[in-house]
Coordinates of C-alpha atoms in Angstrom, one line a residue:
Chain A
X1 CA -35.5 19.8 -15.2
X2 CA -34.1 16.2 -14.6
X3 CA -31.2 15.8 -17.3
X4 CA -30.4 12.7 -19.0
X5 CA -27.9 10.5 -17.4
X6 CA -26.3 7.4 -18.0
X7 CA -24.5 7.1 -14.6
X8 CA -24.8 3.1 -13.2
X9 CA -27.6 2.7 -10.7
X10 CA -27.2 1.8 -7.3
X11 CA -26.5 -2.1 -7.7
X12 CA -24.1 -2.4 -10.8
X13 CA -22.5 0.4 -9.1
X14 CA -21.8 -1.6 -5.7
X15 CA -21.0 -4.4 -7.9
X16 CA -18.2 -1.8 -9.4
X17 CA -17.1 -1.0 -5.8
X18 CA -17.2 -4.3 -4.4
X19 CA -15.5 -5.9 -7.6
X20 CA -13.0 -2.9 -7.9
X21 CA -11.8 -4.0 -4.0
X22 CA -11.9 -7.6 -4.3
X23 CA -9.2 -7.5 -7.0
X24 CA -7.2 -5.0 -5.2
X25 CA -7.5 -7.2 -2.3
X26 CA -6.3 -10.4 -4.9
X27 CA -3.3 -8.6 -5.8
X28 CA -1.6 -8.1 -2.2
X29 CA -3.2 -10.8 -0.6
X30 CA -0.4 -10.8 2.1
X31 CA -1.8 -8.0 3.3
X32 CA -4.9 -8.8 3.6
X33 CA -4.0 -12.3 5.3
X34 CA -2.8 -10.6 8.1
X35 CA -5.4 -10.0 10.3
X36 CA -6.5 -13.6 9.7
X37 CA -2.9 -14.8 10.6
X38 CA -2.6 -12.4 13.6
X39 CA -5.9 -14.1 14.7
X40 CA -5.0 -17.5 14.5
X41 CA -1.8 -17.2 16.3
X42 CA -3.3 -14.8 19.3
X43 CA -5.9 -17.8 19.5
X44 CA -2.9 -20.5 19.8
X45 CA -0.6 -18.7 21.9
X46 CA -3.2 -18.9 24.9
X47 CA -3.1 -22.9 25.3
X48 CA 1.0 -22.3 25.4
X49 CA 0.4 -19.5 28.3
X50 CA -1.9 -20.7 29.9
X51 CA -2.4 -24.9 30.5
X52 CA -3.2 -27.1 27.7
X53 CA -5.5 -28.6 30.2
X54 CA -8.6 -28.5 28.1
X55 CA -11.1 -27.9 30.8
X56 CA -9.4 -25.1 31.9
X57 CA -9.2 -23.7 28.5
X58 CA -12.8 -24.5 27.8
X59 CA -13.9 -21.9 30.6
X60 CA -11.8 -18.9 28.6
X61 CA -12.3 -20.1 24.8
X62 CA -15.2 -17.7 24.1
X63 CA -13.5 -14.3 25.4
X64 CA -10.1 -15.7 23.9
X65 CA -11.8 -16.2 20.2
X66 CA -13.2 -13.0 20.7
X67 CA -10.6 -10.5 21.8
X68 CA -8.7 -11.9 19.1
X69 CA -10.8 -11.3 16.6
X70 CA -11.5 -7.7 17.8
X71 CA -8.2 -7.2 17.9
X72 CA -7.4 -8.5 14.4
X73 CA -10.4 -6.4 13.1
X74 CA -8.8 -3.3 14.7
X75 CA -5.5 -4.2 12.8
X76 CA -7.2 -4.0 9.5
X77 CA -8.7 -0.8 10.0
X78 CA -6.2 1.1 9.4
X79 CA -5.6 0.5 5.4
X80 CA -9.6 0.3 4.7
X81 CA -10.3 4.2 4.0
X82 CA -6.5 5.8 3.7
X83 CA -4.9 4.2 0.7
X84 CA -8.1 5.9 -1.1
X85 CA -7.5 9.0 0.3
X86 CA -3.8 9.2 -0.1
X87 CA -4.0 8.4 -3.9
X88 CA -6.8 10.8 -4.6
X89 CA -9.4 7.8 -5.3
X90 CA -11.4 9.1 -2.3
X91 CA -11.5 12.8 -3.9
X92 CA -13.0 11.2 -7.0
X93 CA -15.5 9.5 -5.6
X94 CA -16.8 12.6 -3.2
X95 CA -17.0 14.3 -6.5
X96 CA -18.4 11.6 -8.1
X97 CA -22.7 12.2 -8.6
X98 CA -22.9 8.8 -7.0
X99 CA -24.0 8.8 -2.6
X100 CA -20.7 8.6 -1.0
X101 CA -22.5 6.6 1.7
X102 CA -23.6 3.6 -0.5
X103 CA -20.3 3.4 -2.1
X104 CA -18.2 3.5 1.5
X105 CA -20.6 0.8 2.8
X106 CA -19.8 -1.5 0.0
X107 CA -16.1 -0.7 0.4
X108 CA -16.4 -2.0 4.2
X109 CA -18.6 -4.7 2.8
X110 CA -15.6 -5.5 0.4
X111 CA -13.5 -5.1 3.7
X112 CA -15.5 -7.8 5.7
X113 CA -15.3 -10.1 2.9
X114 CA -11.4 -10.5 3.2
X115 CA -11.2 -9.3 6.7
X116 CA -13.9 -11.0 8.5
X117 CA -15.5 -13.6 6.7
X118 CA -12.0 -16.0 6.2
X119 CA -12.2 -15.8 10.6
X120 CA -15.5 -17.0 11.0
X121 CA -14.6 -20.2 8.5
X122 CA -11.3 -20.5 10.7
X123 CA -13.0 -20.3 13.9
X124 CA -14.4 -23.7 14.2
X125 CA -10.6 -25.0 13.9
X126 CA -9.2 -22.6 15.9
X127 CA -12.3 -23.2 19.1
X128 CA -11.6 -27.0 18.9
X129 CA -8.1 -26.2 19.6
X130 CA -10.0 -24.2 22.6
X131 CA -11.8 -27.3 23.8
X132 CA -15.1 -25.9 22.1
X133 CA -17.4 -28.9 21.2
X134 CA -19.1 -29.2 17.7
X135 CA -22.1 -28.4 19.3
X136 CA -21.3 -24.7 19.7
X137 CA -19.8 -24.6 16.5
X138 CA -22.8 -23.4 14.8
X139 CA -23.4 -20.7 17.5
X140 CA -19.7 -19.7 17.3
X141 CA -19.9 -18.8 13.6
X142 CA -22.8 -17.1 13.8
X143 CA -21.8 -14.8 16.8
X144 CA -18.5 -14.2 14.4
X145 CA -20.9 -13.7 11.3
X146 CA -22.8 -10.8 13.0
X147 CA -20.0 -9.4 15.3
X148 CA -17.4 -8.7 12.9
X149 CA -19.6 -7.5 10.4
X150 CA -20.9 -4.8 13.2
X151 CA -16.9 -4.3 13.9
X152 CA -16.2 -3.6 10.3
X153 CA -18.7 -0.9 9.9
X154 CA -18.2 0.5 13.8
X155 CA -14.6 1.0 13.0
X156 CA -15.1 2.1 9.4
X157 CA -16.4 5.0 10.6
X158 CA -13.2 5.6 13.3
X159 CA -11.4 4.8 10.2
X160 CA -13.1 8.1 8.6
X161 CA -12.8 9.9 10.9
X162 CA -9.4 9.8 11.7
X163 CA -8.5 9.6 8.0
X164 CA -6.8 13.1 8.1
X165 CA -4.6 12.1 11.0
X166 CA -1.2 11.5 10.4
X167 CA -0.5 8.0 12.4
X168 CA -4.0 8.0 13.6
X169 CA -3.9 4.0 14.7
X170 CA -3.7 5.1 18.2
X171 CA -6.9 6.9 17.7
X172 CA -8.5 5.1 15.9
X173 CA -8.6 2.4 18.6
X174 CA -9.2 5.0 21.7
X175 CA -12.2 5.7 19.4
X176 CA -13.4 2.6 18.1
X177 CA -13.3 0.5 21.3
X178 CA -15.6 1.8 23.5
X179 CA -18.3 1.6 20.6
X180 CA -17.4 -2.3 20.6
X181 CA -17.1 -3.5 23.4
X182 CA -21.1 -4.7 23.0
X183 CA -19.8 -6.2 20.3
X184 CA -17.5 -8.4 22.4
X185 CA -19.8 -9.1 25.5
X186 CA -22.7 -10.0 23.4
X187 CA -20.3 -12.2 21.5
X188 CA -18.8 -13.9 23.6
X189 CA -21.7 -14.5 25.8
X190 CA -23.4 -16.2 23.1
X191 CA -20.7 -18.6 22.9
X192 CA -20.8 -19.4 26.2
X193 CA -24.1 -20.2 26.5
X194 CA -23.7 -21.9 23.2
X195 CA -21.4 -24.4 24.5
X196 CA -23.2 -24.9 28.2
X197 CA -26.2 -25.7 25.9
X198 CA -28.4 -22.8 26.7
X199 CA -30.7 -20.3 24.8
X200 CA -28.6 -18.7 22.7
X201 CA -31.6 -16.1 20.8
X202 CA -31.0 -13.6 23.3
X203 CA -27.3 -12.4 22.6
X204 CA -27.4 -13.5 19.0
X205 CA -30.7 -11.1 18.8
X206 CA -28.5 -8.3 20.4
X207 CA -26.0 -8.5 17.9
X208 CA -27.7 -8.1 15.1
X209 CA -29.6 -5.3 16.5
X210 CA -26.1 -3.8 16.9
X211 CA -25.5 -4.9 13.2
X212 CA -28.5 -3.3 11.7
X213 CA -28.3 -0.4 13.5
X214 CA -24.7 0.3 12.6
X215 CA -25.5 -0.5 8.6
X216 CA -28.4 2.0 8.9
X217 CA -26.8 4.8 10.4
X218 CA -22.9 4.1 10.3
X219 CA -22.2 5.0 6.7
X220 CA -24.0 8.6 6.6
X221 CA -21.6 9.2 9.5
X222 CA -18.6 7.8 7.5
X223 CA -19.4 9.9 4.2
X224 CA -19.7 13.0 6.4
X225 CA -16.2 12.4 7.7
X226 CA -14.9 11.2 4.2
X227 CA -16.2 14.6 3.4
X228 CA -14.3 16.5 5.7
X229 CA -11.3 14.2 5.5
X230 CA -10.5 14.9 1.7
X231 CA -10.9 18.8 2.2
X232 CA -7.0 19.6 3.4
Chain B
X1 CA -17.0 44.5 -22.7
X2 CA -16.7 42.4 -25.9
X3 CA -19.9 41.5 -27.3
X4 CA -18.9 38.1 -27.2
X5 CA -19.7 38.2 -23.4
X6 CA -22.7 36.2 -22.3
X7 CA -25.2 39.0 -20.8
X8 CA -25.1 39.3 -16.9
X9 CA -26.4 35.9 -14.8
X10 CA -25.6 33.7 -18.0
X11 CA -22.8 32.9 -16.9
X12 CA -21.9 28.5 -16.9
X13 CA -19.7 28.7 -14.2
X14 CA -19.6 32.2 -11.6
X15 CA -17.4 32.7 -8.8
X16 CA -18.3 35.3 -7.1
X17 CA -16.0 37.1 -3.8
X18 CA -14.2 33.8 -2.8
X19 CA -12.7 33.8 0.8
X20 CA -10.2 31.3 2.2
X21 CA -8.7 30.9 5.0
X22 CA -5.8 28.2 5.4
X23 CA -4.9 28.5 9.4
X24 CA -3.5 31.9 9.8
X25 CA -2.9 32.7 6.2
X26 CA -5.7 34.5 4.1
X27 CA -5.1 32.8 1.0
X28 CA -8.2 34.1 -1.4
X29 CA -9.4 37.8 -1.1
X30 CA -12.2 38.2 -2.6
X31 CA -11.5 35.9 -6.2
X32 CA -14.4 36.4 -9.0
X33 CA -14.4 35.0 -12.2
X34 CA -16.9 34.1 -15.0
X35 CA -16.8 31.1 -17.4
X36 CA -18.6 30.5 -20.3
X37 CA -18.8 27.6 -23.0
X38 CA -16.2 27.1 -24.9
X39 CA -13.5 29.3 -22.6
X40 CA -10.4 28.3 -21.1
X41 CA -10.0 30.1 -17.8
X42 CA -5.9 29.4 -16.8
X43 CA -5.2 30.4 -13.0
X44 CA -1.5 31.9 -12.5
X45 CA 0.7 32.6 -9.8
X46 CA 3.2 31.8 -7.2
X47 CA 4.0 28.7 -5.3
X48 CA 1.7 28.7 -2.7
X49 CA -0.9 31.7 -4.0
X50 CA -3.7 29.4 -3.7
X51 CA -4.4 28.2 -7.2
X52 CA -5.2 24.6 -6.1
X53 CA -7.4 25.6 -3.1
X54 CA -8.8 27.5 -5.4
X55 CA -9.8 24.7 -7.9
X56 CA -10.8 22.2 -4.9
X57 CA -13.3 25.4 -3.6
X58 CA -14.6 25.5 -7.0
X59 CA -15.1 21.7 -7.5
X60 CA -17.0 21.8 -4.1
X61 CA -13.9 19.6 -2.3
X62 CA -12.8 22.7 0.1
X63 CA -16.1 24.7 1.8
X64 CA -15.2 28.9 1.3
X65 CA -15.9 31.3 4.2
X66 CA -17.7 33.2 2.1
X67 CA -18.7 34.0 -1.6
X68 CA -20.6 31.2 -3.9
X69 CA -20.1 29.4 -6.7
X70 CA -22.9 29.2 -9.7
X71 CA -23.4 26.3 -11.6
X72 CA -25.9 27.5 -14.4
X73 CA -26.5 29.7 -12.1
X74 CA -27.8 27.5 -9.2
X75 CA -25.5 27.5 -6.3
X76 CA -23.0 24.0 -6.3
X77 CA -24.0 24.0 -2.6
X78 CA -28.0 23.7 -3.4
X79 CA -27.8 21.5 -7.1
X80 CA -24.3 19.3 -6.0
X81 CA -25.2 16.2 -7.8
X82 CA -25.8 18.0 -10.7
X83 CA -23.0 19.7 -10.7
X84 CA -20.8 17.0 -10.2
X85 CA -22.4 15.4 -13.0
X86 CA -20.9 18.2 -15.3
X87 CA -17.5 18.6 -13.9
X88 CA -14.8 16.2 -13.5
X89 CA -11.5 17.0 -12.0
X90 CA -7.8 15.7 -12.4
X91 CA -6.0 16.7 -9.3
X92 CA -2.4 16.8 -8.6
X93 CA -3.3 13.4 -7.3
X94 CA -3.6 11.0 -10.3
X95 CA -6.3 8.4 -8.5
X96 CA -4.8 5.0 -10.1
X97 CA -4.3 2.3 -8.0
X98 CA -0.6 1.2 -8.5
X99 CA -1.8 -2.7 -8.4
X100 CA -4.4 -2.5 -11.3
X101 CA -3.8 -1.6 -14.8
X102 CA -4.5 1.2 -16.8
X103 CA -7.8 -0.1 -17.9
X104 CA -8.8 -1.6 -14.9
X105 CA -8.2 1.4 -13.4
X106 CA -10.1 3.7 -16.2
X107 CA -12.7 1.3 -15.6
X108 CA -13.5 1.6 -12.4
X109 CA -12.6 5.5 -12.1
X110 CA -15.0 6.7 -15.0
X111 CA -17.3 3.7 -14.2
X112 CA -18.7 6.2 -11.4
X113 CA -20.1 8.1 -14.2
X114 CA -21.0 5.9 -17.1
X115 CA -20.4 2.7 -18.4
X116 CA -17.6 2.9 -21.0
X117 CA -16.5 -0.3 -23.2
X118 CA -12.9 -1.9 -23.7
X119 CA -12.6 -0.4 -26.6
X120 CA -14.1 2.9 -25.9
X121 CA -10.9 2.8 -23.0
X122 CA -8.2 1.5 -25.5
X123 CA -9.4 4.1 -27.9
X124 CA -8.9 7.2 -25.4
X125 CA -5.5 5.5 -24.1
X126 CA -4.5 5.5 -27.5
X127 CA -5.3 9.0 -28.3
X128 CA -3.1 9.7 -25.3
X129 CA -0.4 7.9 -26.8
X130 CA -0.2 5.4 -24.0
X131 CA -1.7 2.3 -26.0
X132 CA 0.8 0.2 -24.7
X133 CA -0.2 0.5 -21.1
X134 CA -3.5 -0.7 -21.3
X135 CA -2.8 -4.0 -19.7
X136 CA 0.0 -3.1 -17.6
X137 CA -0.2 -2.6 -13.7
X138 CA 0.1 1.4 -13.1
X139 CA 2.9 0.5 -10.7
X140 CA 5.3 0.1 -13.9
X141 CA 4.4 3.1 -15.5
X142 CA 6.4 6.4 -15.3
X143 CA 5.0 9.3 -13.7
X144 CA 4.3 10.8 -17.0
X145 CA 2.6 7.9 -18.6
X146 CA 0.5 7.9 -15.7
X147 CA -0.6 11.3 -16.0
X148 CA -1.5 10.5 -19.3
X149 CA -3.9 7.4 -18.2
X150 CA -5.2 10.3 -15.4
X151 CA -5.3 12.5 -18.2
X152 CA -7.7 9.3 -20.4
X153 CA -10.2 9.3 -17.7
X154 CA -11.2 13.0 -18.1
X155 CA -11.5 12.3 -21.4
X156 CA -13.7 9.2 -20.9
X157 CA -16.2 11.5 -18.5
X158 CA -17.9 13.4 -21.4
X159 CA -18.2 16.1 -18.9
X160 CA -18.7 19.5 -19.8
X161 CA -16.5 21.4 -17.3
X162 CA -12.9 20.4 -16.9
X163 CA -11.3 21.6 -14.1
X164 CA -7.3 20.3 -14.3
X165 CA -4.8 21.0 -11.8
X166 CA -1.1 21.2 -13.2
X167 CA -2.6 18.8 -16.1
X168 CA 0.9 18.8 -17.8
X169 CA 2.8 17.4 -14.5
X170 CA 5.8 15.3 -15.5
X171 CA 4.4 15.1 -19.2
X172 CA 7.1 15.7 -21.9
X173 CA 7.1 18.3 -24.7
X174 CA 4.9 16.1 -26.9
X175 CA 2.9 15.2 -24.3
X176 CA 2.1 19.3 -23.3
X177 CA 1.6 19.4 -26.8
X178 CA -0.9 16.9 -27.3
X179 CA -2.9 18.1 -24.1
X180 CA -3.2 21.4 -25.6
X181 CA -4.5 19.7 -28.8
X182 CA -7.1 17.9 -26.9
X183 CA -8.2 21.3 -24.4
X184 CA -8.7 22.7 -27.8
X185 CA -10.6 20.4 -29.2
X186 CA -12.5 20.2 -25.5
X187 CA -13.4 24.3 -26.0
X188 CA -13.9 24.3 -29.7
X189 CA -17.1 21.4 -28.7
X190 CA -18.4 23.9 -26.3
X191 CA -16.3 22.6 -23.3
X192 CA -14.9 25.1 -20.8
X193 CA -11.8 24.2 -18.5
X194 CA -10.4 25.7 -15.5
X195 CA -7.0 25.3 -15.0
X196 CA -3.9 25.6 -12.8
X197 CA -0.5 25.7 -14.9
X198 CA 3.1 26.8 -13.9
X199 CA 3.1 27.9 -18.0
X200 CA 0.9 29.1 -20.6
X201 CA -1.8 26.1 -22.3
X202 CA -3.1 27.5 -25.2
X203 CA -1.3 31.3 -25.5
X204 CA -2.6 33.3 -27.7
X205 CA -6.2 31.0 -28.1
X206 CA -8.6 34.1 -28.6
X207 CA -11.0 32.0 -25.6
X208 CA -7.9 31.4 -23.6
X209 CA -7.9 33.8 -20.3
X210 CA -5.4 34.3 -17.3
X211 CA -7.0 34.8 -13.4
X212 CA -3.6 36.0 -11.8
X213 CA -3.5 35.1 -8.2
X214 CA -1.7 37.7 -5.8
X215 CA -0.8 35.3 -2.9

């Protein structure tokens, strides 16, 4: 006994979510620029600590670029899933007919898009600076591409789960970095053999591996947390 | 039993010997309460007897101990998407974003259920008397008129079942009014609604009942 219903299918509905957050994200853009910002100037400060010597700098520009953008992913995670849940949006849409998963997912998709994406355009700027030659630039993006989409789901769902902590930053990173720290040796290995001009397939396979498998899996984890976060 | 009451397991909405525990604190003993089409069920009591938890157990938010909840007489636990279909729920939270406006945020709040037009939303806001808001952020808005926007996208869902928490929060004496106008109209098109208010919606409506709640 299927009743009629006019409820949006799966698409138009993540185009809701996605074009719901991208607004959002328009309206307090200086907000959302600063992970990108906190990137950028973690990424300079190193040449001014350390030696501006490029060929010194050379030997630590992948693990630099990378820990920085690890890090600045971590700072983001903290406003993905608790605005929602503070102004009764998430309650909504856990009552909502529509699976909780697919909408999450496209609300960390929405998340990468401001979050993630902007670094990996930076990051050919900010590697030069790093003494990373065009040659690697292609493998550089691409390790950025995959990695920080994996970080934005792998921490969307510590962001779920410690949604009903008061403060939970803290947390939230105890629990999130372990999971990517992969993340960050696959990455930056891949840059490193980018720029030495070796076979790059190998970690760039990796990473994706870890992508897919965190897509698959990540955002039934996140709605059952969601779930249990919006209960209190 | 007036012979207006729906013969046994007809019930649209059943709870049947709620249970909640909060910590410590057993805040529901054993709650049951039937509700049919077209009835307003209004839950009373004290600060802190448990009126809200009730509502979020009965919208499926908050897991109970024990006891079940019957959606046309299928469990919400076993049929939940189609019970969500038929219920929608304004909590004490209003769910607008403060940075988009009242129809952007009616938009994408009753957008999870259906695809409503502009004019469908400017229609409902301006049944709500809040026609002026439509294109203004919900950050300028007084708490009231943004109860009222909260208020348009029940309105906008088509659903059934209400179930309103403390829907007259912050709303003025024609604004009370009006949303016992439109709980009216809701029951007399064969709507039921669940409620949690501090005073009386609809006294003295002849399908208007009290569930008092000892605390």
């Amino acid at each position: 006994m299927s009743r009629v219903t006019d409820a949006p299918g799966l698409w138009p509905l993540a185009s809701r979510v996605l074009g719901r957050e991208l607004t959002l994200a328009g309206r307090h853009w200086d907000q959302v620029a600063q992970p990108l910002l906190f990137f950028v100037i973690v990424v300079t400060l190193f040449p001014l600590a350390t030696s501006p010597d490029l060929a010194q700098l050379r030997q630590i520009a992948p693990g630099v670029v990378w820990v920085a953008a690890m890090l600045s992913s971590l700072l983001a995670l903290e406003s993905l899933f608790r605005p929602d849940v503070e102004d009764g949006t998430m309650e909504q849409w856990v009552l909502s007919e529509q699976p909780l998963a697919w909408m999450l997912l496209m609300k960390t998709a929405a998340h990468w898009l401001v979050s993630g994406l902007p670094l990996v355009i930076l990051s050919p700027l900010l590697g030069t600076g790093l003494g990373v030659p065009v040659s690697a630039w292609p493998v550089l993006m691409a390790s950025l591409a995959l990695g920080t989409a994996a970080l934005s789901v792998l921490g969307a769902i510590g962001a779920a789960l410690t949604v009903g902590v008061r403060r939970g930053n803290v947390l939230l990173a105890l629990l999130v970095l372990p999971l990517e720290v992969p993340v960050l040796i696959f990455g930056a290995r891949a840059v490193s053999l980018g720029m030495t001009g070796e076979a790059v397939a190998g970690p760039l396979n990796l990473l994706a591996a870890i992508l897919i498998l965190a897509v698959s899996l990540g955002p039934m984890a996140m709605a059952a947390a969601i779930r249990i976060g919006v209960e209190s | 039993m007036p012979a207006s009451a729906a013969p046994a397991g007809e019930a649209l909405l059943e709870a049947r010997a709620i249970e909640l525990w909060r910590g410590e604190h057993h805040l529901l003993r054993r709650v049951s309460f039937r509700l049919n089409a077209g009835e307003l069920l209004q839950v009373t009591g004290e600060n802190g007897a448990g009126k809200t938890s009730l509502l979020r157990v009965v919208c499926g938010l908050l897991p109970a101990e024990t006891g079940d909840i019957l959606w046309r007489g299928v469990s919400i636990l076993e049929g939940r998407d189609a019970y969500h279909r038929d219920v929608v729920y304004l909590a004490h939270l209003n769910a607008l974003k403060l940075d988009l406006t009242a129809d952007e945020n009616l938009k994408a709040g009753a957008g999870l259920r259906r695809d409503t037009t502009r004019s469908e939303r400017e229609a409902v806001l301006t049944a709500l008397g809040v026609a002026r808001c439509v294109d203004l952020p919900a950050r300028v808005l007084s708490a009231g008129q943004r109860r009222r926007v909260a208020f348009a996208r029940v309105l906008l869902s088509k659903a059934p079942l209400w179930i309103l928490d403390e829907p007259t929060t912050n709303l003025d004496v024609h604004g009370v009014e009006l949303i016992e106008r439109l709980i009216r109209d809701h029951l007399e098109e064969g709507g039921s609604v669940l409620t949690a208010a501090h005073h009386g919606l609809l006294a003295g409506h002849p399908r208007a009942r009290q569930l008092v709640l000892a605390g």
